[in-house]
PDB file of C-alpha atoms in Angstrom:
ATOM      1  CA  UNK A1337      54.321  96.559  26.876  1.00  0.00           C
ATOM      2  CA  UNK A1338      56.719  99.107  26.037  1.00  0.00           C
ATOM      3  CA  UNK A1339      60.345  98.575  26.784  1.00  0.00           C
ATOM      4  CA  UNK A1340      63.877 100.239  25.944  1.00  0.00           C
ATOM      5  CA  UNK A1341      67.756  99.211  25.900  1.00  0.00           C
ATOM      6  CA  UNK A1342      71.364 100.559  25.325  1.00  0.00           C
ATOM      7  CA  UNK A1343      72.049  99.213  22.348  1.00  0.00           C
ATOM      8  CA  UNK A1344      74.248 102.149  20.413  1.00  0.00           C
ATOM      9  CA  UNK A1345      77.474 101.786  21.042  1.00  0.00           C
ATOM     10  CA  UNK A1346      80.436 104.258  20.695  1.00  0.00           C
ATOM     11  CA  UNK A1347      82.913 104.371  17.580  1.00  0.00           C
ATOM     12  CA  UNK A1348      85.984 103.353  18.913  1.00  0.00           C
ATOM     13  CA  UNK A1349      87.839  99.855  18.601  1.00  0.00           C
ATOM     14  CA  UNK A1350      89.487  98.241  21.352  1.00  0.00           C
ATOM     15  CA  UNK A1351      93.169  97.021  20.434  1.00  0.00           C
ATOM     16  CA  UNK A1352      95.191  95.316  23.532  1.00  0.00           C
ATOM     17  CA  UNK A1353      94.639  98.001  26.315  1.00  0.00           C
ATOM     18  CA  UNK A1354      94.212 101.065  24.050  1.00  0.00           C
ATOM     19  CA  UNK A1355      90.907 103.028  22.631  1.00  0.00           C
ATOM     20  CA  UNK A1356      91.975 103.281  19.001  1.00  0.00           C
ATOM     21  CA  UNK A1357      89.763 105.695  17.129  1.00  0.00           C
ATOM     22  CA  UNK A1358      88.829 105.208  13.509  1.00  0.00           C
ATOM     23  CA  UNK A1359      90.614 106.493  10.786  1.00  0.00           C
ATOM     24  CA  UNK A1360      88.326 107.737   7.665  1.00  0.00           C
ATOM     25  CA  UNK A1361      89.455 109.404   4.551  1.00  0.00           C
ATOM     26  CA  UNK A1362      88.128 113.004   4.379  1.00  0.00           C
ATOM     27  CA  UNK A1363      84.751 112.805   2.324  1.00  0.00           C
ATOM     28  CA  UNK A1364      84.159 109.035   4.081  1.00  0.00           C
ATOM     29  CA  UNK A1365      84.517 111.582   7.424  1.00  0.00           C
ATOM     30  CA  UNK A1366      82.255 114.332   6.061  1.00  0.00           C
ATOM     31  CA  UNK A1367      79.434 112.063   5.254  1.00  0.00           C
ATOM     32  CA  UNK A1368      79.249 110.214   8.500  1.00  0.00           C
ATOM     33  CA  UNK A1369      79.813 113.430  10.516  1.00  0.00           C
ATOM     34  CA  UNK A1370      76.654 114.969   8.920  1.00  0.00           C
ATOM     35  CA  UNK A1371      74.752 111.702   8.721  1.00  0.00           C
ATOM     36  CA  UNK A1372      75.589 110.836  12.813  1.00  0.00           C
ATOM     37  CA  UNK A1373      74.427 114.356  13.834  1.00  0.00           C
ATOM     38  CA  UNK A1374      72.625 116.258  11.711  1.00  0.00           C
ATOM     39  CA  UNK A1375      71.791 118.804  14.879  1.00  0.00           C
ATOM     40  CA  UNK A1376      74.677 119.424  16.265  1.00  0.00           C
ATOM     41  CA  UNK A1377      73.050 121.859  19.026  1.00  0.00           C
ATOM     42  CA  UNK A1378      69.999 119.725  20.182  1.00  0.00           C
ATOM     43  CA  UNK A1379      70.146 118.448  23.375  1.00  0.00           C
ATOM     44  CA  UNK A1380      66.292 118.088  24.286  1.00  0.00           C
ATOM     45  CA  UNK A1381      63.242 117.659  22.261  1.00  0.00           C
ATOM     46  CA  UNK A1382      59.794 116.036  21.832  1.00  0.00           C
ATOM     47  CA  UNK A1383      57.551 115.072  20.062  1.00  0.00           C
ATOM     48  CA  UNK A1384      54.418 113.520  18.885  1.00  0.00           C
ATOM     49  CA  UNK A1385      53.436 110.747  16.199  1.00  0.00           C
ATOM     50  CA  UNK A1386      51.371 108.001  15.252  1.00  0.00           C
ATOM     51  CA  UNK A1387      52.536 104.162  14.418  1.00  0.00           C
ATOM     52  CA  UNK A1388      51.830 101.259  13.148  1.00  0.00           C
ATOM     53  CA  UNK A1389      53.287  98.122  14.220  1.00  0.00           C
ATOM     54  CA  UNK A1390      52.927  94.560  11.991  1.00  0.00           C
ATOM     55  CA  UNK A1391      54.274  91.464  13.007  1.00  0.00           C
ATOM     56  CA  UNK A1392      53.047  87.651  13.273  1.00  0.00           C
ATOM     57  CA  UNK A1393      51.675  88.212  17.018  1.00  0.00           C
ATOM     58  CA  UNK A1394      51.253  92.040  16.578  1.00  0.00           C
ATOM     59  CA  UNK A1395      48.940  94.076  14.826  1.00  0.00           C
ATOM     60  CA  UNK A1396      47.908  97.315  16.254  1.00  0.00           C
ATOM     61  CA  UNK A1397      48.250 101.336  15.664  1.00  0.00           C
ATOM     62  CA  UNK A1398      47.640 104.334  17.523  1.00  0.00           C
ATOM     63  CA  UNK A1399      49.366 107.601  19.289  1.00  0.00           C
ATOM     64  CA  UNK A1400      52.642 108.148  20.596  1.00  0.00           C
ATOM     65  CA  UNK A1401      53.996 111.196  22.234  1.00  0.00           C
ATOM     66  CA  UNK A1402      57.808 111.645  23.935  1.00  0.00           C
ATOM     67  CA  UNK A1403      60.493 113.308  25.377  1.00  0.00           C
ATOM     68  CA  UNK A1404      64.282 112.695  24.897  1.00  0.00           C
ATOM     69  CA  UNK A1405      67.258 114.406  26.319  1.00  0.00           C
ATOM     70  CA  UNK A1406      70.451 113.332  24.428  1.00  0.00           C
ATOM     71  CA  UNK A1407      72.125 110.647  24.216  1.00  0.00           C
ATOM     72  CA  UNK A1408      70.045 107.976  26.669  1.00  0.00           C
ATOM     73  CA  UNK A1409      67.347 109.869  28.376  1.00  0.00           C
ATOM     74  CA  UNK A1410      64.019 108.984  26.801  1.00  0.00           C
ATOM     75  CA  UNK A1411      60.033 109.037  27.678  1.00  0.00           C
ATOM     76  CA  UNK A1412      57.245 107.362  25.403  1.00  0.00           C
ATOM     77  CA  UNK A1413      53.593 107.367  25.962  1.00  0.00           C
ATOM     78  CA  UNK A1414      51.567 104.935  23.829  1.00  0.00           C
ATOM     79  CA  UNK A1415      47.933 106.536  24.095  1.00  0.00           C
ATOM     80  CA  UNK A1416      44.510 105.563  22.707  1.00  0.00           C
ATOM     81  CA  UNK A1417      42.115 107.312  20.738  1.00  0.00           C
ATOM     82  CA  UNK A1418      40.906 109.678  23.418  1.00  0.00           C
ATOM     83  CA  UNK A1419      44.998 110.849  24.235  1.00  0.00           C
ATOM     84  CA  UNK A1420      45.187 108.525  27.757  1.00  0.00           C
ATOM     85  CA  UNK A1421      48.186 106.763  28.280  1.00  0.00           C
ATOM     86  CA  UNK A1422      47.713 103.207  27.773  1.00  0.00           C
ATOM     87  CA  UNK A1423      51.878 102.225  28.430  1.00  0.00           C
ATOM     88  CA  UNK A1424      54.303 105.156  29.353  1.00  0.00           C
ATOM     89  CA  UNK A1425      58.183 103.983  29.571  1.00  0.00           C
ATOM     90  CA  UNK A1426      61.214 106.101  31.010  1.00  0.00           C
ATOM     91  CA  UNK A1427      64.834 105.390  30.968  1.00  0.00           C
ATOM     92  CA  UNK A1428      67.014 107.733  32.904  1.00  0.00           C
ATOM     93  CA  UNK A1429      69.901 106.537  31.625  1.00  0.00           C
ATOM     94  CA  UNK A1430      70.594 104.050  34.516  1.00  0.00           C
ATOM     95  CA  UNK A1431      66.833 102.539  34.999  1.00  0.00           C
ATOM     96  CA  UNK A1432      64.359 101.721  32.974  1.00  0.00           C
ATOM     97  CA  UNK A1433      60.551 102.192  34.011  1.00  0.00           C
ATOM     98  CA  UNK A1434      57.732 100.843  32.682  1.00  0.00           C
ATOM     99  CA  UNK A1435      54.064 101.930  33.654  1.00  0.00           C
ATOM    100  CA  UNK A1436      51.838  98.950  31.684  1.00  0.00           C
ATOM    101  CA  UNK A1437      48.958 101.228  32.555  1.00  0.00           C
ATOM    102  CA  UNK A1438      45.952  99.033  31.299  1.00  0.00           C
ATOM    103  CA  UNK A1439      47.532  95.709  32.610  1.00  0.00           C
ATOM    104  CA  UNK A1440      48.309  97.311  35.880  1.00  0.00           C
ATOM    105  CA  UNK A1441      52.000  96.761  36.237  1.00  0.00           C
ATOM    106  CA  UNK A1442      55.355  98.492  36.656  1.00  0.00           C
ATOM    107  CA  UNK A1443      58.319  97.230  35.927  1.00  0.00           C
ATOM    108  CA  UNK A1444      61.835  98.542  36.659  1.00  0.00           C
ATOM    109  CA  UNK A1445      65.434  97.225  35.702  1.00  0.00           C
ATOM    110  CA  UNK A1446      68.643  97.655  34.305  1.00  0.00           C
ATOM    111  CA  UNK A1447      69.126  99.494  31.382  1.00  0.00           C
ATOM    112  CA  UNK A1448      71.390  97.221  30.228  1.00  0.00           C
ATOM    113  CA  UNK A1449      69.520  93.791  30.695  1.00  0.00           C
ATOM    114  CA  UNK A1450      66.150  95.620  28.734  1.00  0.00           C
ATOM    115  CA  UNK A1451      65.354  95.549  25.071  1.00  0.00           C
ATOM    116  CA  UNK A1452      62.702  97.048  22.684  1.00  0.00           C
ATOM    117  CA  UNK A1453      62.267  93.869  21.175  1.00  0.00           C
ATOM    118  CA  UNK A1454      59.735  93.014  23.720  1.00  0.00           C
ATOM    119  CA  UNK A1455      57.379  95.486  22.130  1.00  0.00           C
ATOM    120  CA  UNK A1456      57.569  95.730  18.713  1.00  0.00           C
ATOM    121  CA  UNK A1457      60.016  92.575  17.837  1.00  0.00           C
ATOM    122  CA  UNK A1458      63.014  94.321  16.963  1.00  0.00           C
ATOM    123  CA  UNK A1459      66.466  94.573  18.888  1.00  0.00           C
ATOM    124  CA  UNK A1460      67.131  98.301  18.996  1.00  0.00           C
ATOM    125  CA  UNK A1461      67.855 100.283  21.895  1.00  0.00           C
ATOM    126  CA  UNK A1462      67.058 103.674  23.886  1.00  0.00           C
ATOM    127  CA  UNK A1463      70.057 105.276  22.643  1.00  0.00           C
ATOM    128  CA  UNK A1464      69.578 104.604  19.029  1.00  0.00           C
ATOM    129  CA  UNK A1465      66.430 105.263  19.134  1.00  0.00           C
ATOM    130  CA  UNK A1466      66.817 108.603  20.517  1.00  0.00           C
ATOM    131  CA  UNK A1467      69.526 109.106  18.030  1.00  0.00           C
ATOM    132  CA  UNK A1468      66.932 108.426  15.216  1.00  0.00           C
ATOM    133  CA  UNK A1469      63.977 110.582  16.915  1.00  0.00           C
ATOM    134  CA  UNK A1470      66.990 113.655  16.999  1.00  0.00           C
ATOM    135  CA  UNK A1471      67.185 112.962  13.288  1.00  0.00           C
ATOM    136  CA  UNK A1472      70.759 111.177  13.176  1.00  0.00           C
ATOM    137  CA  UNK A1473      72.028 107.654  12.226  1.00  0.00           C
ATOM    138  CA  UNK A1474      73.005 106.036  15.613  1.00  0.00           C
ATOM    139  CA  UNK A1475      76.774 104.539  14.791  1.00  0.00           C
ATOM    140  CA  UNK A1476      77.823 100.848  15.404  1.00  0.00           C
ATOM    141  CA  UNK A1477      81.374 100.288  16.978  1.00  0.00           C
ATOM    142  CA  UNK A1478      83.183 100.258  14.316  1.00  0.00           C
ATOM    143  CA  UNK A1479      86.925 100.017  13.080  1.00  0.00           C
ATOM    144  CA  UNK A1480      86.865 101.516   9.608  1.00  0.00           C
ATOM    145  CA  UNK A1481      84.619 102.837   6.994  1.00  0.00           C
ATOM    146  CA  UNK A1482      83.790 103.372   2.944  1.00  0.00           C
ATOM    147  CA  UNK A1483      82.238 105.728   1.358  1.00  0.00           C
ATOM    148  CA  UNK A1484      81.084 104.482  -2.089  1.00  0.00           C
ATOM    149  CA  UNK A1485      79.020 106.644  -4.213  1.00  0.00           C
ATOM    150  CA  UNK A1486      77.823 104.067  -7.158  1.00  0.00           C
ATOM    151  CA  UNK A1487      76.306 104.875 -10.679  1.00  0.00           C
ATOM    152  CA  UNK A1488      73.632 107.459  -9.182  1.00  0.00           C
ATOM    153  CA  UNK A1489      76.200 110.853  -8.706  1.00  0.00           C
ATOM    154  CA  UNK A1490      73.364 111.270  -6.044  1.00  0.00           C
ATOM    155  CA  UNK A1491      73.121 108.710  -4.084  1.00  0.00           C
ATOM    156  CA  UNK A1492      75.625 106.728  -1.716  1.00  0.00           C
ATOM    157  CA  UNK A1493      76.171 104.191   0.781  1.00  0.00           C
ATOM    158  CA  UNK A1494      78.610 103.998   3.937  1.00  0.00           C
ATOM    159  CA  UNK A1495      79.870 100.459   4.955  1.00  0.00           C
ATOM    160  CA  UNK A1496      81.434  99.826   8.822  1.00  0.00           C
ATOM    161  CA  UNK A1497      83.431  97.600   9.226  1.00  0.00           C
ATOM    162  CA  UNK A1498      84.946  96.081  12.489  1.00  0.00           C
ATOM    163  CA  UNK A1499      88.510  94.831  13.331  1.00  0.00           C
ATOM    164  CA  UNK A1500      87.904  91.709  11.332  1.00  0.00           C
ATOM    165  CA  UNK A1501      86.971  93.750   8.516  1.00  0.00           C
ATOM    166  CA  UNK A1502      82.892  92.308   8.453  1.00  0.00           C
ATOM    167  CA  UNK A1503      80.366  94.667   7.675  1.00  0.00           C
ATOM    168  CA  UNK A1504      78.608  95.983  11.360  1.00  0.00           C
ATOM    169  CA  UNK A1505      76.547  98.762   9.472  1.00  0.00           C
ATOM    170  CA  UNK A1506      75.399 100.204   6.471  1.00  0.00           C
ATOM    171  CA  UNK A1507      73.838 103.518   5.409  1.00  0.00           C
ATOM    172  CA  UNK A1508      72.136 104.750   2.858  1.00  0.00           C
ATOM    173  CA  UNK A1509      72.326 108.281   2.062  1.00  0.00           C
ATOM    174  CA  UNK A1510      72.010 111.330  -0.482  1.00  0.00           C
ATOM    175  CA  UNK A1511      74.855 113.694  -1.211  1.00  0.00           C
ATOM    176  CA  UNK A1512      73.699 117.242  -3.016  1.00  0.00           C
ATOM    177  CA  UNK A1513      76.995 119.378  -3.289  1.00  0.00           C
ATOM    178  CA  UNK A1514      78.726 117.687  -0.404  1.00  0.00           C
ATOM    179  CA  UNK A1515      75.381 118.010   1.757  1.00  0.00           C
ATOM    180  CA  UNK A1516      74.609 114.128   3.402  1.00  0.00           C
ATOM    181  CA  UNK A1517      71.186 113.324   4.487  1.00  0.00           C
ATOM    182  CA  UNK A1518      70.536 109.444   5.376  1.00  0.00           C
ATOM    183  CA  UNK A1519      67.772 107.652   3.654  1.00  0.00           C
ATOM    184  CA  UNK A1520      68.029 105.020   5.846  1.00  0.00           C
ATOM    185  CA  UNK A1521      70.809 101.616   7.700  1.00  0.00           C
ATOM    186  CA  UNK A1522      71.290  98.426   8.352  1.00  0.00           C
ATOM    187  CA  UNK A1523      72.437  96.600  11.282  1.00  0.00           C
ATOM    188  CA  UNK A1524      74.001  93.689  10.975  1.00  0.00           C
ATOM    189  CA  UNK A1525      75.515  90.571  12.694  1.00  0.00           C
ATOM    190  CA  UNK A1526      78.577  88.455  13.100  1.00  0.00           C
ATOM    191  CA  UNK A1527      77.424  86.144  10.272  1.00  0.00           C
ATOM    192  CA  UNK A1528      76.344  88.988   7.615  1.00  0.00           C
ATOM    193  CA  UNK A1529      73.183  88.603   8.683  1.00  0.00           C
ATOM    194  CA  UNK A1530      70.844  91.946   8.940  1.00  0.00           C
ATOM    195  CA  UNK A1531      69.749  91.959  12.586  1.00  0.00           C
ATOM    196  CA  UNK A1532      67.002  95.241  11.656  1.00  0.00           C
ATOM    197  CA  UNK A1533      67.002  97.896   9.139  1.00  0.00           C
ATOM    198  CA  UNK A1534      65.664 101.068   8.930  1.00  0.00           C
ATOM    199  CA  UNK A1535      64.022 103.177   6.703  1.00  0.00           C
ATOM    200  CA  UNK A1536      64.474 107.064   6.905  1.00  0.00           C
ATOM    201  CA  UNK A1537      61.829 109.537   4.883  1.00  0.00           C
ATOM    202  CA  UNK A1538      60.918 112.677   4.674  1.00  0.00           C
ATOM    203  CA  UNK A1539      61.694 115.939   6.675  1.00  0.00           C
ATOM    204  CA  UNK A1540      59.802 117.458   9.607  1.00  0.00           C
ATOM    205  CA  UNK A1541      61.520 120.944  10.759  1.00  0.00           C
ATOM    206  CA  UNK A1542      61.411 122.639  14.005  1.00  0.00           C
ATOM    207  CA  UNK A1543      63.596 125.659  15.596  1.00  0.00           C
ATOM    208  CA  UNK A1544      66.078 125.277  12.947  1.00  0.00           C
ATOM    209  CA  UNK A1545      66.625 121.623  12.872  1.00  0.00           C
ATOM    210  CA  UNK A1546      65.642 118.941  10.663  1.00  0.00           C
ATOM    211  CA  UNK A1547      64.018 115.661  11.255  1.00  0.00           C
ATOM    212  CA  UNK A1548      62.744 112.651   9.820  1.00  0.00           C
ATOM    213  CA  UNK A1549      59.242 112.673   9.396  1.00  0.00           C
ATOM    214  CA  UNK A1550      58.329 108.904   8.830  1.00  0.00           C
ATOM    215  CA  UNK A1551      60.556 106.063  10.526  1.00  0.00           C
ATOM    216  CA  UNK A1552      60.417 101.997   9.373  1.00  0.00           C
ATOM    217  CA  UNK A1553      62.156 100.111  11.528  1.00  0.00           C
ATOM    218  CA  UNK A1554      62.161  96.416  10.421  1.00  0.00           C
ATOM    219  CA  UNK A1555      63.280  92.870  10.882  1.00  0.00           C
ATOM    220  CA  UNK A1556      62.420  89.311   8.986  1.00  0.00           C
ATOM    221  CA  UNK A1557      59.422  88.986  10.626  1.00  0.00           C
ATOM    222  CA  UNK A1558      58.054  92.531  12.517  1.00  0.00           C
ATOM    223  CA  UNK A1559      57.821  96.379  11.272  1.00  0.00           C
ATOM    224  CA  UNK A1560      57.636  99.335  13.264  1.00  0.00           C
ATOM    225  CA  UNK A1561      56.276 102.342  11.471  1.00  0.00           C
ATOM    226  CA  UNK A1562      56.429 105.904  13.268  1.00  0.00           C
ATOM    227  CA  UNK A1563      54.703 109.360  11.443  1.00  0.00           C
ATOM    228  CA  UNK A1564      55.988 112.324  13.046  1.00  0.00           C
ATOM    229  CA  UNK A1565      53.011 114.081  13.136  1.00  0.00           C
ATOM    230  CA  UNK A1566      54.814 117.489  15.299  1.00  0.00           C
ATOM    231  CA  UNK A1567      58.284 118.230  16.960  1.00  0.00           C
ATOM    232  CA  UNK A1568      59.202 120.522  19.684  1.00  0.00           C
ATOM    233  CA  UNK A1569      63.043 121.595  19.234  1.00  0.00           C
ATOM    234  CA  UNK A1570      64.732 122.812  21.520  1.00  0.00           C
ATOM    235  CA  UNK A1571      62.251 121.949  24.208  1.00  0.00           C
ATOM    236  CA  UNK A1572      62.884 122.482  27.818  1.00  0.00           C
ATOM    237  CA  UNK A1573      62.515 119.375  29.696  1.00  0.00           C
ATOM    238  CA  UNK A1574      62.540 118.466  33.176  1.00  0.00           C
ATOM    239  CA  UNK A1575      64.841 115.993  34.376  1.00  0.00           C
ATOM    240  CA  UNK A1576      61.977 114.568  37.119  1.00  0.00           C
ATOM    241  CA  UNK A1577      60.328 112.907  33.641  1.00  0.00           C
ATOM    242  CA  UNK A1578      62.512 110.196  32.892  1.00  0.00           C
ATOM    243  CA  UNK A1579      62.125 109.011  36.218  1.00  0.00           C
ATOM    244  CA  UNK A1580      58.645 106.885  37.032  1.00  0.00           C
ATOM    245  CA  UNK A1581      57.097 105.790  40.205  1.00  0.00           C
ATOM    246  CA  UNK A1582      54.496 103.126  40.791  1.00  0.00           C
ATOM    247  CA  UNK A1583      50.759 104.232  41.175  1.00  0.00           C
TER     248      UNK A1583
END
């Protein structure tokens, strides 16, 4: 079964009745602007891949093909061996439709009330995951932010931190003469806990852009491995996709 959520939320911190926006130091402000959207002019795309998912009651691999209009319009075909869709899920950003093609079934709900982790284990959501497909780092809500760069000159990490000052995020990156490319984040919970990491490698380039070629998304007990095998960017998309009907 594949299945989607809203789980990226925006940057800005609630205080009494006012949006108050984070305040970064310049280079903390450079790296996360470059890191958050590293294609600034994609709006549609697609793609195709394989995976690999692991996990104590899954085990399985194949094909995967989708479409994604930024930020929370998303399509994914799981296929088998021959290219036929076995599960094909859409979320137009209000709905979320699932075709379980070889059980028969369609489902639709709620963006809101779904969640990936009812395929592959792992809490993440349409928007981040589209977010990670465009080749960005999908931002927690966050209050504040640090930049530390550590004994390699090369490599660095970004904390988040909420109103409470507790660690929501944290990213992993590269930094070659003030250029930031994410090796990978964490997300994690109210009790320091890391609710599902990911791991970012490699680059795949198309019209321009630049985007991760393998994706590990991971939690204490499942892992979700994509290969970006081609992308399409920018692709022209038709809205009527994200949108699914029963058979």
């Amino acid at each position: 079964m594949l299945w989607a959520s809203l789980l990226l939320n925006g940057c800005a911190t609630l205080t009494g009745e006012r949006l108050v926006p984070p305040q970064y130091d310049p280079a903390t402000a450079a790296a996360l602007s470059a890191i958050s959207v590293s294609n600034p002019t994609l709006t549609a795309f697609k793609g195709i891949g394989t995976y690999r998912l692991s996990g104590p009651e899954r085990n399985f691999s194949g094909r995967v093909a989708w479409v994604a209009r930024q930020p929370d319009r998303l399509r994914i075909a799981v296929l088998d061996a021959t290219g036929k869709p076995l599960t094909v899920m859409a979320t137009d950003g209000q709905w979320l439709y699932v075709d379980a093609r070889n059980e028969d079934r369609f489902h639709k709900k709620r963006v809101g009330s779904a969640s990936l982790k009812k395929m592959i284990g792992i809490d993440i959501g349409a928007e981040a995951l589209i977010a990670v497909l465009a080749g960005g780092v999908p931002l927690q809500s966050h209050r504040s932010a640090r930049l530390d760069s550590g004994d390699d000159v090369a490599g660095c990490r970004i904390d988040l931190f909420d109103q409470a000052r507790q660690t929501v995020q944290q990213i992993w990156c590269r930094n070659s003469n003030n250029h930031y490319t994410a090796e990978g984040f964490a997300v994690l919970d109210g009790n320091n806990d890391t609710r599902y990491q990911v791991e970012l490698r490699g680059a795949k380039r198309a019209g321009g852009m630049t985007f991760f070629e393998t994706i590990v998304f991971e939690n204490h007990e499942n892992r979700f491995r994509l290969e970006v095998a081609r992308i399409w960017a920018p692709a022209q998309i038709n809205d009527a996709l994200f949108k699914l009907e029963p058979r």
